Short mmCIF file of C-alpha atoms in Angstrom, two decimals:
data_model
loop_
_atom_site.label_atom_id
_atom_site.label_comp_id
_atom_site.label_asym_id
_atom_site.label_seq_id
_atom_site.Cartn_x
_atom_site.Cartn_y
_atom_site.Cartn_z
CA MET C 3 -0.07 0.08 0.20
CA VAL C 4 2.59 2.53 0.89
CA GLU C 5 4.54 1.83 -2.68
CA LYS C 6 0.86 2.18 -4.11
CA VAL C 7 0.61 5.73 -2.96
CA ARG C 8 4.45 6.47 -3.27
CA ASP C 9 3.98 5.82 -6.38
CA LYS C 10 0.77 8.42 -6.84
CA ALA C 11 2.29 10.92 -5.48
CA GLU C 12 4.94 11.17 -7.96
CA GLU C 13 3.01 11.19 -11.27
CA ARG C 14 1.66 14.08 -9.08
CA GLY C 15 5.40 15.25 -7.84
CA LEU C 16 4.48 15.07 -4.45
CA LYS C 17 6.42 13.80 -1.75
CA VAL C 18 5.52 11.34 0.77
CA LEU C 19 6.82 11.48 4.67
CA LEU C 20 6.17 7.97 7.02
CA VAL C 21 5.43 9.41 10.29
CA SER C 22 5.58 6.36 13.20
CA ALA C 23 2.02 6.25 15.15
CA TYR C 24 3.79 5.67 18.21
CA ARG C 25 2.11 7.00 21.29
CA ASN C 26 0.28 9.13 19.33
CA SER C 27 -3.09 8.77 20.42
CA LYS C 28 -2.28 8.61 23.96
CA THR C 29 -0.54 12.25 24.36
CA CYS C 30 -1.58 16.38 24.52
CA PRO C 31 -1.23 17.58 20.91
CA ILE C 32 -0.92 20.82 22.39
CA HIS C 33 0.69 20.13 26.08
CA GLY C 34 2.75 17.50 25.30
CA VAL C 35 1.87 15.69 28.27
CA GLU C 36 0.14 11.93 28.87
CA MET C 37 -3.94 11.28 28.72
CA SER C 38 -5.60 9.92 30.72
CA PHE C 39 -8.51 7.79 29.75
CA PRO C 40 -11.51 7.75 32.40
CA LEU C 41 -14.64 7.26 29.99
CA GLY C 42 -13.63 4.84 27.74
CA PRO C 43 -10.79 4.27 25.11
CA LYS C 44 -11.44 6.77 22.62
CA LEU C 45 -12.04 10.04 24.56
CA GLY C 46 -8.72 11.23 26.38
CA LEU C 47 -8.29 13.73 28.78
CA CYS C 48 -5.63 16.50 28.77
CA PRO C 49 -3.98 16.80 32.96
CA ARG C 50 -4.60 20.83 32.11
CA GLY C 51 -8.62 19.74 32.09
CA HIS C 52 -9.71 19.65 28.16
CA TRP C 53 -10.84 16.49 26.38
CA VAL C 54 -9.29 14.99 23.20
CA HIS C 55 -10.38 12.10 20.92
CA ARG C 56 -7.45 9.96 20.60
CA ASP C 57 -8.17 10.31 16.70
CA VAL C 58 -7.44 13.78 16.40
CA ALA C 59 -4.53 13.80 18.62
CA SER C 60 -3.15 11.33 16.93
CA VAL C 61 -3.51 12.80 13.40
CA LEU C 62 -2.14 16.19 14.61
CA ASN C 63 1.12 14.60 16.86
CA MET C 64 1.86 12.86 13.53
CA LEU C 65 1.67 16.22 11.85
CA LYS C 66 3.83 17.22 14.34
CA LYS C 67 6.35 14.56 13.72
CA ALA C 68 6.36 15.50 9.72
CA THR C 69 7.46 19.52 10.64
CA GLU C 70 10.58 17.57 12.12
CA LYS C 71 11.50 16.02 8.46
CA LEU C 72 9.70 19.31 5.95
CA GLU C 73 11.35 21.87 4.29
CA GLY C 74 12.21 24.93 5.95
CA LYS C 75 9.59 27.06 4.65
CA TYR C 76 6.81 24.57 4.77
CA ALA C 77 7.82 23.10 8.18
CA GLU C 78 7.29 26.74 9.37
CA ALA C 79 4.01 26.80 7.23
CA VAL C 80 2.34 23.91 9.38
CA LYS C 81 3.90 24.88 12.76
CA ARG C 82 2.52 28.20 11.93
CA ALA C 83 -1.33 26.40 11.78
CA LEU C 84 -0.25 24.09 14.43
CA SER C 85 0.10 26.93 17.04
CA ALA C 86 -3.27 28.32 16.18
CA VAL C 87 -5.00 25.40 17.89
CA ASP C 88 -6.40 25.43 20.97
CA GLU C 89 -8.39 23.58 23.54
CA LYS C 90 -11.90 24.52 22.40
CA MET C 91 -10.97 23.81 18.44
CA LEU C 92 -9.96 19.83 20.00
CA GLU C 93 -13.36 19.17 22.07
CA GLU C 94 -14.85 20.83 18.58
CA TRP C 95 -13.10 18.70 16.75
CA SER C 96 -13.60 15.68 19.02
CA ARG C 97 -17.23 16.15 19.18
CA GLN C 98 -17.09 15.61 15.42
CA VAL C 99 -15.32 12.77 15.42
CA LEU C 100 -17.77 11.38 18.02
CA GLU C 101 -21.26 12.16 16.26
CA ALA C 102 -19.20 10.94 12.47
CA GLU C 103 -18.60 7.05 14.68
CA GLY C 104 -22.29 7.12 15.95
CA SER C 105 -20.77 7.56 19.41
CA ILE C 106 -23.61 10.49 20.05
CA ARG C 107 -26.37 12.21 18.13
CA THR C 108 -26.94 15.50 17.41
CA PRO C 109 -30.60 16.94 18.89
CA ARG C 110 -32.66 17.10 16.24
CA PRO C 111 -36.40 18.09 15.91
CA ALA C 112 -39.51 15.56 16.47
CA VAL C 113 -40.15 14.59 13.07
CA LEU C 114 -44.25 12.78 13.30
CA ALA C 115 -43.85 9.06 12.57
CA ARG C 116 -47.19 9.35 10.51
CA ALA C 117 -49.32 12.39 9.15
CA SER C 118 -53.05 12.47 9.40
CA PRO C 119 -54.99 11.10 6.94
CA MET C 120 -56.48 13.92 4.75
CA THR C 121 -59.50 13.21 4.62
CA PRO C 122 -60.91 12.20 7.56
CA ALA C 123 -62.65 9.20 8.58
CA GLY C 124 -66.33 8.13 7.41
CA ARG C 125 -66.06 11.67 4.87
CA GLY C 126 -65.02 9.51 2.05
CA ASP C 127 -67.17 8.34 -1.02
CA GLY C 128 -66.75 4.57 -0.82
CA ASP C 129 -63.35 4.53 -3.14
CA PRO C 130 -60.21 3.25 -0.75
CA ASP C 131 -57.84 5.31 -2.75
CA GLY C 132 -59.97 8.61 -2.47
CA ASP C 133 -59.37 9.63 -6.41
CA ARG C 134 -62.20 7.58 -7.96
CA GLY C 135 -60.24 5.71 -10.71
CA ARG C 136 -58.75 9.67 -11.85
CA LEU C 137 -54.62 9.48 -11.74
#
Protein backbone atom coordinates (compact mmCIF):
# COMPACT_ATOMS: atom_id res chain seq x y z
CA MET A 1 0.00 0.00 0.00
CA VAL A 2 2.83 2.40 0.86
CA GLU A 3 4.37 1.77 -2.56
CA LYS A 4 1.09 2.59 -4.32
CA VAL A 5 0.77 5.82 -2.37
CA ARG A 6 4.38 6.70 -3.19
CA ASP A 7 3.79 5.98 -6.90
CA LYS A 8 0.68 8.17 -7.02
CA ALA A 9 2.43 10.95 -5.13
CA GLU A 10 5.43 10.77 -7.46
CA GLU A 11 3.11 11.06 -10.50
CA ARG A 12 1.87 14.34 -9.05
CA GLY A 13 5.27 15.59 -7.97
CA LEU A 14 4.54 15.12 -4.27
CA LYS A 15 6.66 13.67 -1.49
CA VAL A 16 5.52 11.02 1.00
CA LEU A 17 6.74 11.22 4.59
CA LEU A 18 6.46 8.20 6.85
CA VAL A 19 5.83 9.06 10.48
CA SER A 20 5.69 6.67 13.42
CA ALA A 21 2.23 6.23 14.89
CA TYR A 22 3.68 5.10 18.23
CA ARG A 23 1.93 6.69 21.25
CA ASN A 24 0.44 9.53 19.21
CA SER A 25 -3.09 8.92 20.40
CA LYS A 26 -2.23 9.02 24.10
CA THR A 27 -0.44 12.37 24.09
CA CYS A 28 -2.17 15.76 24.23
CA PRO A 29 -1.27 17.52 20.96
CA ILE A 30 -1.18 20.94 22.65
CA HIS A 31 0.64 20.24 25.90
CA GLY A 32 2.62 17.10 25.00
CA VAL A 33 1.58 15.28 28.19
CA GLU A 34 0.05 11.83 28.50
CA MET A 35 -3.73 11.77 28.71
CA SER A 36 -5.91 9.50 30.84
CA PHE A 37 -8.95 7.72 29.42
CA PRO A 38 -11.51 7.62 32.28
CA LEU A 39 -14.59 7.37 30.01
CA GLY A 40 -13.32 4.61 27.74
CA PRO A 41 -10.74 4.14 25.00
CA LYS A 42 -11.81 6.95 22.65
CA LEU A 43 -11.87 10.16 24.67
CA GLY A 44 -8.74 11.28 26.48
CA LEU A 45 -8.55 13.79 29.32
CA CYS A 46 -5.51 16.06 29.34
CA PRO A 47 -4.19 16.80 32.85
CA ARG A 48 -4.84 20.47 32.01
CA GLY A 49 -8.59 19.81 31.88
CA HIS A 50 -9.73 19.44 28.27
CA TRP A 51 -10.95 16.40 26.32
CA VAL A 52 -9.46 15.08 23.08
CA HIS A 53 -10.58 12.18 20.88
CA ARG A 54 -7.64 9.83 20.42
CA ASP A 55 -7.90 10.02 16.58
CA VAL A 56 -7.73 13.83 16.65
CA ALA A 57 -4.72 13.68 18.97
CA SER A 58 -3.02 11.09 16.78
CA VAL A 59 -3.41 13.06 13.55
CA LEU A 60 -2.14 16.29 15.08
CA ASN A 61 0.79 14.56 16.79
CA MET A 62 1.80 12.83 13.54
CA LEU A 63 1.62 16.18 11.76
CA LYS A 64 3.95 17.63 14.40
CA LYS A 65 6.38 14.75 13.85
CA ALA A 66 6.22 15.31 10.09
CA THR A 67 7.40 18.91 10.50
CA GLU A 68 10.78 17.52 11.60
CA LYS A 69 11.15 15.98 8.12
CA LEU A 70 9.81 18.90 6.09
CA GLU A 71 11.87 21.56 4.37
CA GLY A 72 12.14 24.95 6.10
CA LYS A 73 9.28 27.01 4.67
CA TYR A 74 6.85 24.07 4.71
CA ALA A 75 7.75 23.14 8.27
CA GLU A 76 7.23 26.74 9.37
CA ALA A 77 3.81 26.92 7.69
CA VAL A 78 2.66 23.72 9.41
CA LYS A 79 4.03 24.86 12.77
CA ARG A 80 2.18 28.18 12.43
CA ALA A 81 -1.07 26.37 11.66
CA LEU A 82 -0.60 23.98 14.58
CA SER A 83 0.15 26.83 16.96
CA ALA A 84 -3.35 28.21 16.29
CA VAL A 85 -4.99 25.02 17.63
CA ASP A 86 -6.45 25.51 21.11
CA GLU A 87 -8.43 23.43 23.61
CA LYS A 88 -11.76 24.67 22.27
CA MET A 89 -10.88 23.54 18.73
CA LEU A 90 -9.72 20.14 19.99
CA GLU A 91 -12.96 19.60 21.87
CA GLU A 92 -15.07 20.66 18.87
CA TRP A 93 -13.16 18.39 16.48
CA SER A 94 -13.44 15.57 19.01
CA ARG A 95 -17.21 16.10 19.27
CA GLN A 96 -17.49 15.96 15.47
CA VAL A 97 -15.51 12.70 15.32
CA LEU A 98 -17.67 11.14 18.04
CA GLU A 99 -20.80 12.24 16.19
CA ALA A 100 -19.49 10.81 12.89
CA GLU A 101 -18.72 7.52 14.65
CA GLY A 102 -22.26 7.43 16.01
CA SER A 103 -21.01 7.58 19.60
CA ILE A 104 -23.11 10.67 20.26
CA ARG A 105 -26.12 12.13 18.54
CA THR A 106 -26.86 15.71 17.70
CA PRO A 107 -30.36 16.68 18.86
CA ARG A 108 -32.70 16.87 15.91
CA PRO A 109 -36.24 18.29 15.84
CA ALA A 110 -39.00 15.78 16.47
CA VAL A 111 -40.71 14.47 13.33
CA LEU A 112 -44.13 12.88 13.24
CA ALA A 113 -43.90 9.20 12.46
CA ARG A 114 -47.26 9.26 10.70
CA ALA A 115 -49.21 12.17 9.34
CA SER A 116 -52.97 12.45 9.73
CA PRO A 117 -55.05 11.34 6.73
CA MET A 118 -56.13 14.05 4.31
CA THR A 119 -59.73 12.90 4.36
CA PRO A 120 -61.04 12.25 7.87
CA ALA A 121 -62.54 8.80 8.52
CA GLY A 122 -66.20 8.42 7.54
CA ARG A 123 -66.14 11.27 5.01
CA GLY A 124 -64.97 9.31 2.00
CA ASP A 125 -67.14 8.24 -0.92
CA GLY A 126 -66.32 4.54 -0.65
CA ASP A 127 -63.30 4.75 -2.96
CA PRO A 128 -60.35 3.48 -0.87
CA ASP A 129 -57.87 5.34 -3.06
CA GLY A 130 -59.75 8.60 -2.80
CA ASP A 131 -59.10 9.41 -6.44
CA ARG A 132 -62.36 8.04 -7.91
CA GLY A 133 -60.37 6.10 -10.46
CA ARG A 134 -58.55 9.14 -11.83
CA LEU A 135 -54.82 9.55 -11.61
